[in-house]
Every structure is written in C-alpha cells, then in structure tokens.
Amino acid sequence: MIRELSVDIYRFSLSWSRILPTGISNHVNQHGIAYYNNLIDELVRYNITPMVTLFHWDTPQRLQEMGGFTNRLIVGHFREYARIAFAEFGDRVKIWTTFNEPPQTCRLPYEYDSMAPGYDFPGIYTYLCSHHLLLSHAEAVQLYRTEFQPTQGGQIGITVDGSWAEPISEDEREASDTTMQYLFGIYMHPIYSETGNYPPVMIDRIARLSREQGFARSRLPEFTAEEIAKLKGSSDFFGYNGYTTNLVYANDEANSANMRVPSFDHDRNTVEYQDDRWPSTGSDWLKVYPRGMYNVLSWIRREYNNPPVWVTENGVSDLGGTRDVRRVQYFKDYLNAILDAIDDGCDVRGYVAWSLMDNFEWRAGLSERFGLYYVNYSDPGLARYAKSSARAFGNIVRTRSIDQDDMPEPEIYIPGPDDVDTTTTSVSGEITTENDDDGAAEMLFSKLLIVVCFANFLLRI
C-alpha cells in the first residue's frame, strides 16, 4: 500500500513491552526485536525511510503498576529502553521521535479517565506525569546525541498534539494564547524557549492557586538547573499532530464555568467549544476547520523562532465506506492551509497522513475509520481496499500538486452509512454491504502512517 501511494517515508511506533515485556532492560524479547527488524528491512529494501516513535501511550503494565510516568524511576527505565532501540535499529532508522502526543499519556488519563490507565484525579498527576515524561525525553535525546548520533547520523525530536485555540473575539486573544501555552507550551516551552522551563503563565498561576488551595508547594513540579540544561534544545524538529480547532474564551475568576478545583482546566481557566456550523466527522471531537492548521503553524513560528516542523499526523474520520469524498477534500484543504503557512515563512519539512488503513482507534474501537485504505473487519483475512482518498493522495504525491477537481473512484465501492446508494458489491466471492463490520471481533492494533515530504516542491494548481 505504501508503494502504491508512492510515498517514501513511513512513520510507525514501537511498543515498549514488545521489546521489554516487563519494561526493564534485563529481559529483552528477541522475537520483538526480530519483528521490527523485519519491518525496517523491508522498508529499506524499497527505499522507504522509516520514521520511528519510541512511545505511543502504551506503558508496560509492570511499570504502570509502579505508577507509570508519575513515578520518577521510569526516567531511567525509558533511557535504557531507548538505548536498546537505538542500538538495534539506529543503523537504518534516521528519524526518531521520543514521545507521541504526551497529553494522551498524561492529561487525558489522569484528568478525565478518557485514556489508559484511566484515573480521574485532576490537577496533580497530569503535571507529575508530564514532568517525568519530559525528563525521559531529555535523557533519551542526550543518550542518542552522545552515543549514537555521531555514527548513525540521524535526527531525533518529540511530537505534541493539540487543537488551535481560536478566540471568539479580539478581546479573547489572551485566552487563546493562554490555552496554547497550556496545551503546547507545557511540553515545548522547556525545549524551545530560552528559559528551558514551563511557560511563565503556568508557573505563576499554578503556584498561586496551589497556595490558596492549601498545598505545601506548587502542583507544577520544578526542574533543576541540570534538567533545564538537558531540556533546552532537545529536539531536532517540532513534531505536530493536528486535526481540528476549538473556539475559546476566558473563564472568570469566580469560576462561572464551574470547573473542578483543582484541575488542569481550572488552572488554564479558559473554556473551549466547537462551532456547530463546522462540518462534522466520524468523531465527536473532530470538526473540520482547515484554517486552524495554518494558525497553529504560524503560532509555532512566532512563539519558537520558526523551528523545523513535521506535521506528523493529520487526517479525518468517518464511519465507513470507500467513496470518502469528504476525506479527499479534507486533505486538500489542510494541505493548502500548510502551503499557506509555508508561503508565510513557516519551516515545514514534511507532512504525515493519519492513517494508512483503518485501525483500532483506542476507546472508539473499530467504529471510527481514519484510513486511506478500507479494512473489511468481517473478512477473516482483513482485506484492504483503496478508498477514493488513497488514490487522490497518491496523485498528490506523484504530481507534487493539488488538483481540486481530482475526485477518483475507489478500488471497489463499499457504501458508508451516509451513502444513499446501498448497492451490494461482490468482492472475492463475498458480499460486502454497509453493515460489513457487524462480524468484527478483533484486529491487531497498528499505528501506521504515511508521509509526503514538501521540501518546498509541493505546488498548488
């Protein structure tokens, strides 16, 4: 499928526990090493560059039982896990990401019980987890740069996710910036700012509120001078995963929005919501607003002195079907927004589409489909078919241009729930209808992404 799309870089994530079943380096699973070696070798065989993420939300169970990233001991364990990955795969892997979407590891699980490990303890463990995650990142980067980068010659970064915070009026510009500092700055300010620390707006407000709430010290941990030195500049590129936008305005000091106290939301003290007029998708949280991508990239350029940026994930969901006209248009509109940002001077180096094929979307299971390729979950062989979006995306890659009139037909037509045409289609002797997911039981989880590099040669027509 990757070769069919003509892309030359493939982004995927390692599973820590597949390599170290207990999370600790004294027990290395050679079958796991072989699994990834086979994948990497096959990519290299076809001149496809592997872009590898070390951690994608799946803390080894034994380490989670010790507190996961709320326990500082995990910093050393992550460093040793990274050492094994660099040593085993670094001769062929030249683009590394330490962490994918830290908020999905630290904020959603501990603030809202919406991701694993599923705790609801707001205002405290989000910051402790984020602190240790950043220290783990810094340790892995220092290790790579001192022991592996000189001979392997790769680059290493981190990827953060977040939605653009669109102010509801000019009077709410400060609320927008505060939101961006809490969403992005908590992870990127220590890396890209001169201070090497959290954003001042976070340090000051959380310290003040912590005192008022009776805490002996700020709920936001402090970095030592040595940790600050390790964090500053600890990313060769700014990885950004972006999908949608939120409208924001400031909550008042009386907490009229009724946010929990303490909590990350109350600390930030801004309210987010989405415009009902924006097009909906297969996910409740994802509405289509392409200008938000341009605004995020422009904010990164202004805030962090225009670092090299990889858009490491971008895509849209639906609930099924292969004639995915809305996904085709989504990619065209968001790519055009990125090109607008490049025209304005943003140093965007590459773009990654989420995802190569339909996959297991965490708590949404198999219901939400993000793939360029359709997966027939009721087929024991999990047959895959190119959607309209796969063919349109492949055309963009091959021509290095965006044709607004290009709306190709899929490999086969499988109707989705919103399609008027519910004609059945015969595929390999089976009948596939819009209800083809009903027999789904399991699908091996894989986080598979694809990329087309810009390098200033993707042109609009």
mmCIF file of C-alpha atoms in Angstrom, residues 37-417:
data_model
loop_
_atom_site.group_PDB
_atom_site.id
_atom_site.type_symbol
_atom_site.label_atom_id
_atom_site.label_comp_id
_atom_site.label_asym_id
_atom_site.label_seq_id
_atom_site.Cartn_x
_atom_site.Cartn_y
_atom_site.Cartn_z
ATOM 1 C CA ASN A 37 13.948 -5.670 12.109
ATOM 2 C CA ASN A 38 11.812 -7.447 9.510
ATOM 3 C CA LEU A 39 9.615 -4.369 9.099
ATOM 4 C CA ILE A 40 12.529 -1.938 8.908
ATOM 5 C CA ASP A 41 14.497 -4.136 6.494
ATOM 6 C CA GLU A 42 11.504 -4.428 4.178
ATOM 7 C CA LEU A 43 11.008 -0.659 4.186
ATOM 8 C CA VAL A 44 14.664 -0.020 3.426
ATOM 9 C CA ARG A 45 14.566 -2.658 0.685
ATOM 10 C CA TYR A 46 12.067 -0.488 -1.183
ATOM 11 C CA ASN A 47 13.828 2.805 -0.393
ATOM 12 C CA ILE A 48 11.155 3.800 2.130
ATOM 13 C CA THR A 49 12.630 5.736 5.056
ATOM 14 C CA PRO A 50 11.392 4.522 8.477
ATOM 15 C CA MET A 51 10.347 7.285 10.880
ATOM 16 C CA VAL A 52 10.107 5.629 14.291
ATOM 17 C CA THR A 53 8.395 6.685 17.522
ATOM 18 C CA LEU A 54 9.631 5.164 20.781
ATOM 19 C CA PHE A 55 6.483 5.632 22.859
ATOM 20 C CA HIS A 56 2.843 5.776 21.779
ATOM 21 C CA TRP A 57 0.803 5.728 25.024
ATOM 22 C CA ASP A 58 1.404 2.052 25.924
ATOM 23 C CA THR A 59 3.274 1.966 29.224
ATOM 24 C CA PRO A 60 4.389 -1.594 30.105
ATOM 25 C CA GLN A 61 1.981 -2.998 32.665
ATOM 26 C CA ARG A 62 4.593 -3.723 35.351
ATOM 27 C CA LEU A 63 5.872 -0.144 35.176
ATOM 28 C CA GLN A 64 2.319 1.190 35.295
ATOM 29 C CA GLU A 65 1.745 -0.786 38.451
ATOM 30 C CA MET A 66 4.678 1.179 39.880
ATOM 31 C CA GLY A 67 2.941 4.433 38.918
ATOM 32 C CA GLY A 68 3.970 4.708 35.286
ATOM 33 C CA PHE A 69 5.104 8.220 34.436
ATOM 34 C CA THR A 70 4.013 9.536 37.831
ATOM 35 C CA ASN A 71 6.992 7.629 39.284
ATOM 36 C CA ARG A 72 10.363 9.250 38.626
ATOM 37 C CA LEU A 73 12.005 5.823 38.365
ATOM 38 C CA ILE A 74 10.517 5.484 34.880
ATOM 39 C CA VAL A 75 13.010 8.065 33.567
ATOM 40 C CA GLY A 76 15.912 5.639 33.881
ATOM 41 C CA HIS A 77 13.892 2.743 32.509
ATOM 42 C CA PHE A 78 12.907 4.764 29.451
ATOM 43 C CA ARG A 79 16.523 5.719 28.844
ATOM 44 C CA GLU A 80 17.561 2.065 28.800
ATOM 45 C CA TYR A 81 14.652 1.107 26.547
ATOM 46 C CA ALA A 82 15.724 3.877 24.159
ATOM 47 C CA ARG A 83 19.312 2.598 24.261
ATOM 48 C CA ILE A 84 18.188 -0.832 23.059
ATOM 49 C CA ALA A 85 16.086 0.678 20.273
ATOM 50 C CA PHE A 86 18.932 2.923 19.084
ATOM 51 C CA ALA A 87 21.437 0.059 19.208
ATOM 52 C CA GLU A 88 19.190 -2.447 17.423
ATOM 53 C CA PHE A 89 17.595 -0.219 14.781
ATOM 54 C CA GLY A 90 19.578 3.018 14.561
ATOM 55 C CA ASP A 91 21.815 1.842 11.722
ATOM 56 C CA ARG A 92 18.737 2.031 9.463
ATOM 57 C CA VAL A 93 16.402 4.410 11.331
ATOM 58 C CA LYS A 94 17.436 8.022 10.754
ATOM 59 C CA ILE A 95 14.360 9.854 12.103
ATOM 60 C CA TRP A 96 13.334 9.226 15.720
ATOM 61 C CA THR A 97 10.531 10.604 17.871
ATOM 62 C CA THR A 98 10.697 10.020 21.606
ATOM 63 C CA PHE A 99 7.028 10.528 22.501
ATOM 64 C CA ASN A 100 3.842 10.763 20.510
ATOM 65 C CA GLU A 101 1.185 13.076 21.976
ATOM 66 C CA PRO A 102 2.160 13.441 25.652
ATOM 67 C CA PRO A 103 -1.330 14.702 26.635
ATOM 68 C CA GLN A 104 -2.746 11.272 25.781
ATOM 69 C CA THR A 105 -0.333 9.774 28.310
ATOM 70 C CA CYS A 106 -0.549 12.425 30.992
ATOM 71 C CA ARG A 107 -3.618 14.653 30.783
ATOM 72 C CA LEU A 108 -6.479 12.545 29.445
ATOM 73 C CA PRO A 109 -5.785 9.520 31.697
ATOM 74 C CA TYR A 110 -5.345 11.470 34.931
ATOM 75 C CA GLU A 111 -7.721 14.403 34.470
ATOM 76 C CA TYR A 112 -10.716 12.767 32.839
ATOM 77 C CA ASP A 113 -10.318 8.954 32.797
ATOM 78 C CA SER A 114 -10.551 9.037 28.998
ATOM 79 C CA MET A 115 -7.376 7.072 28.186
ATOM 80 C CA ALA A 116 -5.331 4.358 29.907
ATOM 81 C CA PRO A 117 -4.640 3.897 32.785
ATOM 82 C CA GLY A 118 -7.973 5.576 33.401
ATOM 83 C CA TYR A 119 -7.700 7.577 36.606
ATOM 84 C CA ASP A 120 -9.803 10.598 37.499
ATOM 85 C CA PHE A 121 -7.507 12.644 39.765
ATOM 86 C CA PRO A 122 -7.412 16.157 38.302
ATOM 87 C CA GLY A 123 -4.908 18.891 38.883
ATOM 88 C CA ILE A 124 -2.000 16.855 40.266
ATOM 89 C CA TYR A 125 -0.882 13.779 38.367
ATOM 90 C CA THR A 126 -1.145 15.433 34.949
ATOM 91 C CA TYR A 127 1.784 17.657 35.900
ATOM 92 C CA LEU A 128 3.788 14.931 37.626
ATOM 93 C CA CYS A 129 3.404 12.626 34.627
ATOM 94 C CA SER A 130 4.286 15.402 32.169
ATOM 95 C CA HIS A 131 7.353 16.338 34.209
ATOM 96 C CA HIS A 132 8.754 12.822 34.184
ATOM 97 C CA LEU A 133 7.854 12.360 30.520
ATOM 98 C CA LEU A 134 9.882 15.459 29.641
ATOM 99 C CA LEU A 135 12.815 14.232 31.723
ATOM 100 C CA SER A 136 12.577 10.863 29.953
ATOM 101 C CA HIS A 137 12.633 12.635 26.600
ATOM 102 C CA ALA A 138 15.686 14.675 27.606
ATOM 103 C CA GLU A 139 17.564 11.591 28.809
ATOM 104 C CA ALA A 140 16.836 9.676 25.608
ATOM 105 C CA VAL A 141 17.910 12.608 23.424
ATOM 106 C CA GLN A 142 21.133 13.126 25.384
ATOM 107 C CA LEU A 143 21.882 9.407 25.069
ATOM 108 C CA TYR A 144 21.240 9.433 21.332
ATOM 109 C CA ARG A 145 23.286 12.554 20.672
ATOM 110 C CA THR A 146 26.287 11.439 22.710
ATOM 111 C CA GLU A 147 26.451 7.705 21.944
ATOM 112 C CA PHE A 148 24.599 7.073 18.676
ATOM 113 C CA GLN A 149 24.063 10.181 16.556
ATOM 114 C CA PRO A 150 27.791 10.700 15.791
ATOM 115 C CA THR A 151 27.974 7.355 13.972
ATOM 116 C CA GLN A 152 24.349 6.795 12.928
ATOM 117 C CA GLY A 153 23.765 10.330 11.692
ATOM 118 C CA GLY A 154 20.038 10.538 12.408
ATOM 119 C CA GLN A 155 17.819 13.148 13.997
ATOM 120 C CA ILE A 156 15.507 12.994 16.999
ATOM 121 C CA GLY A 157 12.511 15.010 18.163
ATOM 122 C CA ILE A 158 9.195 14.884 20.005
ATOM 123 C CA THR A 159 5.600 15.177 18.793
ATOM 124 C CA VAL A 160 2.897 17.116 20.614
ATOM 125 C CA ASP A 161 -0.776 17.236 19.717
ATOM 126 C CA GLY A 162 -3.288 19.991 20.216
ATOM 127 C CA SER A 163 -6.057 21.936 18.558
ATOM 128 C CA TRP A 164 -5.764 25.548 17.541
ATOM 129 C CA ALA A 165 -7.425 27.796 20.136
ATOM 130 C CA GLU A 166 -9.483 30.238 18.066
ATOM 131 C CA PRO A 167 -10.530 33.282 20.142
ATOM 132 C CA ILE A 168 -14.238 34.041 19.879
ATOM 133 C CA SER A 169 -13.378 37.753 19.575
ATOM 134 C CA GLU A 170 -10.388 40.087 19.586
ATOM 135 C CA ASP A 171 -10.945 40.563 23.315
ATOM 136 C CA GLU A 172 -10.155 36.874 23.864
ATOM 137 C CA ARG A 173 -6.677 36.841 22.261
ATOM 138 C CA GLU A 174 -5.112 36.412 25.690
ATOM 139 C CA ALA A 175 -7.373 33.434 26.390
ATOM 140 C CA SER A 176 -6.229 31.904 23.102
ATOM 141 C CA ASP A 177 -2.553 32.326 23.929
ATOM 142 C CA THR A 178 -3.038 31.011 27.465
ATOM 143 C CA THR A 179 -4.716 27.923 26.055
ATOM 144 C CA MET A 180 -1.865 27.367 23.605
ATOM 145 C CA GLN A 181 0.683 27.683 26.409
ATOM 146 C CA TYR A 182 -1.108 25.047 28.464
ATOM 147 C CA LEU A 183 -1.610 22.689 25.505
ATOM 148 C CA PHE A 184 1.696 23.158 23.682
ATOM 149 C CA GLY A 185 3.924 25.200 25.962
ATOM 150 C CA ILE A 186 3.856 22.704 28.816
ATOM 151 C CA TYR A 187 5.903 20.347 26.605
ATOM 152 C CA MET A 188 7.588 22.601 24.063
ATOM 153 C CA HIS A 189 8.464 25.700 26.100
ATOM 154 C CA PRO A 190 11.125 23.806 28.119
ATOM 155 C CA ILE A 191 12.652 22.618 24.829
ATOM 156 C CA TYR A 192 12.432 25.714 22.635
ATOM 157 C CA SER A 193 12.441 28.708 24.987
ATOM 158 C CA GLU A 194 15.497 30.487 26.341
ATOM 159 C CA THR A 195 14.484 29.658 29.910
ATOM 160 C CA GLY A 196 14.250 25.898 29.363
ATOM 161 C CA ASN A 197 11.283 25.896 31.700
ATOM 162 C CA TYR A 198 7.498 25.799 31.711
ATOM 163 C CA PRO A 199 5.633 28.873 30.402
ATOM 164 C CA PRO A 200 5.544 31.681 32.987
ATOM 165 C CA VAL A 201 1.746 31.837 32.774
ATOM 166 C CA MET A 202 1.647 28.255 34.048
ATOM 167 C CA ILE A 203 4.340 28.610 36.698
ATOM 168 C CA ASP A 204 2.794 31.726 38.233
ATOM 169 C CA ARG A 205 -0.875 30.743 38.214
ATOM 170 C CA ILE A 206 -0.436 27.149 39.375
ATOM 171 C CA ALA A 207 1.870 28.257 42.204
ATOM 172 C CA ARG A 208 -0.629 30.901 43.362
ATOM 173 C CA LEU A 209 -3.638 28.600 43.153
ATOM 174 C CA SER A 210 -1.747 25.803 44.904
ATOM 175 C CA ARG A 211 -1.045 28.083 47.872
ATOM 176 C CA GLU A 212 -4.668 29.187 48.003
ATOM 177 C CA GLN A 213 -5.811 25.553 47.873
ATOM 178 C CA GLY A 214 -3.661 24.555 50.828
ATOM 179 C CA PHE A 215 -0.856 22.698 49.058
ATOM 180 C CA ALA A 216 2.587 22.875 50.640
ATOM 181 C CA ARG A 217 4.179 23.538 47.233
ATOM 182 C CA SER A 218 3.106 24.153 43.665
ATOM 183 C CA ARG A 219 1.333 21.289 41.967
ATOM 184 C CA LEU A 220 3.588 22.007 38.969
ATOM 185 C CA PRO A 221 6.979 20.380 39.690
ATOM 186 C CA GLU A 222 10.228 22.342 39.304
ATOM 187 C CA PHE A 223 13.193 21.480 37.109
ATOM 188 C CA THR A 224 16.718 21.565 38.464
ATOM 189 C CA ALA A 225 19.375 23.610 36.683
ATOM 190 C CA GLU A 226 20.853 20.396 35.271
ATOM 191 C CA GLU A 227 17.449 19.255 33.968
ATOM 192 C CA ILE A 228 16.835 22.623 32.327
ATOM 193 C CA ALA A 229 20.174 22.368 30.555
ATOM 194 C CA LYS A 230 19.272 18.912 29.226
ATOM 195 C CA LEU A 231 15.842 20.001 28.050
ATOM 196 C CA LYS A 232 16.872 23.165 26.196
ATOM 197 C CA GLY A 233 17.282 22.405 22.514
ATOM 198 C CA SER A 234 16.491 18.711 22.994
ATOM 199 C CA SER A 235 14.609 18.308 19.716
ATOM 200 C CA ASP A 236 15.908 18.430 16.160
ATOM 201 C CA PHE A 237 12.401 19.148 14.899
ATOM 202 C CA PHE A 238 8.970 20.146 16.242
ATOM 203 C CA GLY A 239 6.534 17.294 15.655
ATOM 204 C CA TYR A 240 2.894 18.357 15.499
ATOM 205 C CA ASN A 241 -0.242 16.216 15.287
ATOM 206 C CA GLY A 242 -3.257 18.331 14.350
ATOM 207 C CA TYR A 243 -6.816 17.559 13.342
ATOM 208 C CA THR A 244 -9.273 20.230 14.418
ATOM 209 C CA THR A 245 -9.866 23.589 16.142
ATOM 210 C CA ASN A 246 -11.673 24.830 19.252
ATOM 211 C CA LEU A 247 -13.194 28.217 19.976
ATOM 212 C CA VAL A 248 -12.035 29.673 23.299
ATOM 213 C CA TYR A 249 -12.868 32.385 25.781
ATOM 214 C CA ALA A 250 -11.715 33.169 29.319
ATOM 215 C CA ASN A 251 -13.455 31.809 32.360
ATOM 216 C CA ASP A 252 -13.761 34.418 35.106
ATOM 217 C CA GLU A 253 -12.029 34.307 38.482
ATOM 218 C CA ALA A 254 -15.345 33.362 40.067
ATOM 219 C CA ASN A 255 -15.211 30.154 38.006
ATOM 220 C CA SER A 256 -18.590 30.671 36.368
ATOM 221 C CA ALA A 257 -17.762 27.762 34.052
ATOM 222 C CA ASN A 258 -17.852 25.537 37.150
ATOM 223 C CA MET A 259 -14.518 23.832 36.543
ATOM 224 C CA ARG A 260 -13.302 21.334 39.105
ATOM 225 C CA VAL A 261 -10.870 22.709 41.677
ATOM 226 C CA PRO A 262 -8.073 21.843 41.469
ATOM 227 C CA SER A 263 -7.808 20.752 37.863
ATOM 228 C CA PHE A 264 -5.846 21.387 34.703
ATOM 229 C CA ASP A 265 -8.925 23.112 33.268
ATOM 230 C CA HIS A 266 -9.267 25.470 36.229
ATOM 231 C CA ASP A 267 -5.554 26.218 36.150
ATOM 232 C CA ARG A 268 -5.831 27.141 32.484
ATOM 233 C CA ASN A 269 -9.168 28.893 33.142
ATOM 234 C CA THR A 270 -10.331 29.042 29.543
ATOM 235 C CA VAL A 271 -13.412 27.456 28.007
ATOM 236 C CA GLU A 272 -13.322 25.510 24.730
ATOM 237 C CA TYR A 273 -16.130 24.516 22.396
ATOM 238 C CA GLN A 274 -16.701 23.965 18.678
ATOM 239 C CA ASP A 275 -18.898 25.757 16.180
ATOM 240 C CA ASP A 276 -21.886 23.642 15.168
ATOM 241 C CA ARG A 277 -21.616 25.089 11.672
ATOM 242 C CA TRP A 278 -18.246 23.427 11.079
ATOM 243 C CA PRO A 279 -18.555 20.131 9.171
ATOM 244 C CA SER A 280 -18.863 17.071 11.392
ATOM 245 C CA THR A 281 -16.923 13.820 11.032
ATOM 246 C CA GLY A 282 -16.968 10.298 12.416
ATOM 247 C CA SER A 283 -15.524 11.525 15.743
ATOM 248 C CA ASP A 284 -17.379 13.767 18.187
ATOM 249 C CA TRP A 285 -14.222 15.773 18.942
ATOM 250 C CA LEU A 286 -13.241 16.405 15.322
ATOM 251 C CA LYS A 287 -14.822 19.153 13.244
ATOM 252 C CA VAL A 288 -13.325 20.450 10.017
ATOM 253 C CA TYR A 289 -11.671 23.884 10.161
ATOM 254 C CA PRO A 290 -8.602 23.961 7.869
ATOM 255 C CA ARG A 291 -7.563 27.497 8.828
ATOM 256 C CA GLY A 292 -6.728 26.154 12.268
ATOM 257 C CA MET A 293 -3.773 24.244 10.817
ATOM 258 C CA TYR A 294 -2.396 27.456 9.337
ATOM 259 C CA ASN A 295 -2.904 29.255 12.652
ATOM 260 C CA VAL A 296 -1.081 26.583 14.694
ATOM 261 C CA LEU A 297 1.922 26.563 12.368
ATOM 262 C CA SER A 298 2.053 30.357 12.407
ATOM 263 C CA TRP A 299 1.879 30.365 16.221
ATOM 264 C CA ILE A 300 4.754 27.861 16.412
ATOM 265 C CA ARG A 301 6.790 30.049 14.049
ATOM 266 C CA ARG A 302 6.216 33.164 16.161
ATOM 267 C CA GLU A 303 6.496 31.523 19.560
ATOM 268 C CA TYR A 304 9.578 29.359 18.999
ATOM 269 C CA ASN A 305 11.622 31.249 16.406
ATOM 270 C CA ASN A 306 10.464 29.177 13.439
ATOM 271 C CA PRO A 307 11.831 25.686 14.221
ATOM 272 C CA PRO A 308 11.785 22.909 11.609
ATOM 273 C CA VAL A 309 8.301 21.357 11.808
ATOM 274 C CA TRP A 310 6.994 17.967 10.813
ATOM 275 C CA VAL A 311 3.207 17.654 10.690
ATOM 276 C CA THR A 312 3.451 14.112 11.990
ATOM 277 C CA GLU A 313 -0.285 13.355 11.928
ATOM 278 C CA ASN A 314 -3.271 14.860 10.167
ATOM 279 C CA GLY A 315 -6.459 13.214 8.977
ATOM 280 C CA VAL A 316 -10.177 12.798 9.437
ATOM 281 C CA SER A 317 -12.581 10.049 10.452
ATOM 282 C CA ASP A 318 -15.816 8.656 9.090
ATOM 283 C CA LEU A 319 -17.967 5.652 9.951
ATOM 284 C CA GLY A 320 -17.313 3.576 6.844
ATOM 285 C CA GLY A 321 -17.402 3.391 3.086
ATOM 286 C CA THR A 322 -14.796 3.658 0.351
ATOM 287 C CA ARG A 323 -16.070 6.635 -1.646
ATOM 288 C CA ASP A 324 -14.796 9.026 1.010
ATOM 289 C CA VAL A 325 -15.303 12.341 -0.753
ATOM 290 C CA ARG A 326 -15.115 14.323 2.487
ATOM 291 C CA ARG A 327 -11.719 12.843 3.361
ATOM 292 C CA VAL A 328 -10.366 13.713 -0.078
ATOM 293 C CA GLN A 329 -11.485 17.304 0.382
ATOM 294 C CA TYR A 330 -10.128 17.400 3.946
ATOM 295 C CA PHE A 331 -6.617 16.502 2.806
ATOM 296 C CA LYS A 332 -6.714 19.055 0.006
ATOM 297 C CA ASP A 333 -7.932 21.835 2.303
ATOM 298 C CA TYR A 334 -5.470 21.079 5.117
ATOM 299 C CA LEU A 335 -2.543 20.699 2.714
ATOM 300 C CA ASN A 336 -3.431 24.046 1.197
ATOM 301 C CA ALA A 337 -3.500 25.573 4.702
ATOM 302 C CA ILE A 338 0.006 24.173 5.303
ATOM 303 C CA LEU A 339 1.173 25.601 1.986
ATOM 304 C CA ASP A 340 -0.187 28.989 3.031
ATOM 305 C CA ALA A 341 1.896 28.715 6.212
ATOM 306 C CA ILE A 342 4.985 27.804 4.158
ATOM 307 C CA ASP A 343 4.332 30.816 1.919
ATOM 308 C CA ASP A 344 4.387 32.949 5.080
ATOM 309 C CA GLY A 345 7.766 31.544 6.109
ATOM 310 C CA CYS A 346 6.927 28.535 8.315
ATOM 311 C CA ASP A 347 9.697 25.948 8.095
ATOM 312 C CA VAL A 348 7.522 22.882 7.452
ATOM 313 C CA ARG A 349 9.668 19.921 6.377
ATOM 314 C CA GLY A 350 7.081 17.178 5.890
ATOM 315 C CA TYR A 351 3.501 16.020 6.251
ATOM 316 C CA VAL A 352 2.127 12.725 7.550
ATOM 317 C CA ALA A 353 -1.380 11.442 6.827
ATOM 318 C CA TRP A 354 -3.266 9.562 9.514
ATOM 319 C CA SER A 355 -3.715 6.783 8.720
ATOM 320 C CA LEU A 356 -2.574 4.300 6.121
ATOM 321 C CA MET A 357 -5.501 1.978 6.794
ATOM 322 C CA ASP A 358 -8.457 1.737 9.148
ATOM 323 C CA ASN A 359 -7.283 0.639 12.581
ATOM 324 C CA PHE A 360 -8.179 0.150 16.218
ATOM 325 C CA GLU A 361 -8.842 3.679 17.476
ATOM 326 C CA TRP A 362 -8.325 3.226 21.217
ATOM 327 C CA ARG A 363 -11.594 3.609 23.118
ATOM 328 C CA ALA A 364 -13.513 4.155 19.875
ATOM 329 C CA GLY A 365 -12.535 0.632 18.838
ATOM 330 C CA LEU A 366 -13.241 -0.157 15.203
ATOM 331 C CA SER A 367 -16.143 2.264 14.834
ATOM 332 C CA GLU A 368 -14.194 5.321 13.657
ATOM 333 C CA ARG A 369 -12.239 4.927 10.423
ATOM 334 C CA PHE A 370 -9.299 7.194 9.582
ATOM 335 C CA GLY A 371 -7.681 5.075 6.866
ATOM 336 C CA LEU A 372 -6.815 5.811 3.281
ATOM 337 C CA TYR A 373 -7.372 2.085 2.796
ATOM 338 C CA TYR A 374 -10.586 0.397 3.860
ATOM 339 C CA VAL A 375 -10.283 -2.696 6.077
ATOM 340 C CA ASN A 376 -13.059 -5.270 5.860
ATOM 341 C CA TYR A 377 -13.311 -6.327 9.503
ATOM 342 C CA SER A 378 -15.797 -9.130 8.792
ATOM 343 C CA ASP A 379 -13.328 -10.814 6.433
ATOM 344 C CA PRO A 380 -11.023 -13.212 8.353
ATOM 345 C CA GLY A 381 -8.227 -12.052 6.040
ATOM 346 C CA LEU A 382 -8.957 -8.389 6.849
ATOM 347 C CA ALA A 383 -8.955 -7.482 3.167
ATOM 348 C CA ARG A 384 -7.922 -3.917 2.367
ATOM 349 C CA TYR A 385 -9.129 -1.732 -0.493
ATOM 350 C CA ALA A 386 -8.025 1.671 -1.714
ATOM 351 C CA LYS A 387 -10.589 4.338 -0.891
ATOM 352 C CA SER A 388 -11.042 7.393 -3.083
ATOM 353 C CA SER A 389 -8.732 9.198 -0.661
ATOM 354 C CA ALA A 390 -5.891 6.713 -1.256
ATOM 355 C CA ARG A 391 -5.995 7.350 -4.956
ATOM 356 C CA ALA A 392 -6.304 11.119 -4.526
ATOM 357 C CA PHE A 393 -3.461 11.222 -2.008
ATOM 358 C CA GLY A 394 -1.295 9.105 -4.290
ATOM 359 C CA ASN A 395 -1.953 11.561 -7.109
ATOM 360 C CA ILE A 396 -0.810 14.448 -4.891
ATOM 361 C CA VAL A 397 2.387 12.587 -4.027
ATOM 362 C CA ARG A 398 3.193 11.683 -7.615
ATOM 363 C CA THR A 399 2.374 15.062 -9.162
ATOM 364 C CA ARG A 400 3.510 17.229 -6.233
ATOM 365 C CA SER A 401 0.371 19.262 -6.812
ATOM 366 C CA ILE A 402 -3.184 19.525 -5.513
ATOM 367 C CA ASP A 403 -5.860 19.216 -8.177
ATOM 368 C CA GLN A 404 -9.120 20.476 -6.699
ATOM 369 C CA ASP A 405 -11.083 18.630 -9.377
ATOM 370 C CA ASP A 406 -9.453 15.266 -8.701
ATOM 371 C CA MET A 407 -12.062 13.031 -7.042
ATOM 372 C CA PRO A 408 -11.208 9.462 -8.093
ATOM 373 C CA GLU A 409 -13.359 6.400 -7.652
ATOM 374 C CA PRO A 410 -12.295 3.830 -5.021
ATOM 375 C CA GLU A 411 -10.845 0.428 -5.833
ATOM 376 C CA ILE A 412 -14.275 -1.026 -5.110
ATOM 377 C CA TYR A 413 -17.408 0.717 -3.926
ATOM 378 C CA ILE A 414 -18.449 -0.163 -0.383
ATOM 379 C CA PRO A 415 -21.218 2.140 0.834
ATOM 380 C CA GLY A 416 -20.919 4.000 4.097
ATOM 381 C CA PRO A 417 -23.747 4.861 6.493
#
